[in-house]
DNA sequence: ATCCCGAGGG
DNA sequence: CCCTCTGGAT
């Protein structure tokens, strides 16, 4: 299945628009529970107004909230951006740090966000277990784990490190285009013949979680 | 386990 | 109406 994914999505890549590590970090924070398409609608104005960690840290909270409102969770995200920028100024000389350990100390930055920045801004192999990655690897029967960290470790044993970042992009692309949460398009899926969840696949994530827990996939 | 919190699809 | 979208902090 991994080989077919690679052949189907040879050019899969991060679909958030960014020009430097700081922009990617901000865009990834905004992408929580939000489509990247919508993130890309608010970031041009945002990145024109705030260009450095210093400028983000000095941003007016209300103005920042209004600019990112449509991405949802806007108060929490504004708070994360302000705190993250402040800490980058205080502890990292205004530059986005390059390690997972340092990145996850930033407010609003968890393991998933840190791996996105490492993989796409710094070229460090990383597995980014988001909603798509978890759903697809469970449907494929690659893992039964629900905890993102356990999913990450399980896949790390199955796939060579050099492929981690591209696999993440490919699963996300496939999840967006074909293997959608609510209505997977099994009829046009290039993995159909190999997929344990073909046809009788769950049609929504809540159902999927219940089925995985009761153990029909193995 | 629950909260944050908006937009779009079915 | 209900679910989902590249989660993280409490």
PDB file of C-alpha atoms (C1' of nucleotides) in Angstrom, chain A residues 38 69 72-75 182, chain B residues 4-10:
ATOM      1  CA  UNK A  38      -8.962  28.647   5.087  1.00  0.00           C
ATOM      2  CA  UNK A  69     -11.116  34.749  13.633  1.00  0.00           C
ATOM      3  CA  UNK A  72     -11.849  29.008  14.655  1.00  0.00           C
ATOM      4  CA  UNK A  73     -10.542  28.763  18.239  1.00  0.00           C
ATOM      5  CA  UNK A  74      -9.326  32.304  17.574  1.00  0.00           C
ATOM      6  CA  UNK A  75      -8.763  33.408  21.176  1.00  0.00           C
ATOM      7  CA  UNK A 182     -17.388  10.638   6.536  1.00  0.00           C
TER       8      UNK A 182
ATOM      9  C1'  DC B   4     -11.440  26.206  22.793  1.00  0.00           C
ATOM     10  C1'  DC B   5     -14.609  27.937  18.435  1.00  0.00           C
ATOM     11  C1'  DG B   6     -15.614  29.056  13.075  1.00  0.00           C
ATOM     12  C1'  DA B   7     -17.022  27.513   8.435  1.00  0.00           C
ATOM     13  C1'  DG B   8     -18.605  24.241   5.113  1.00  0.00           C
ATOM     14  C1'  DG B   9     -20.579  19.606   3.579  1.00  0.00           C
ATOM     15  C1'  DG B  10     -24.203  16.239   3.618  1.00  0.00           C
TER      16       DG B  10
END
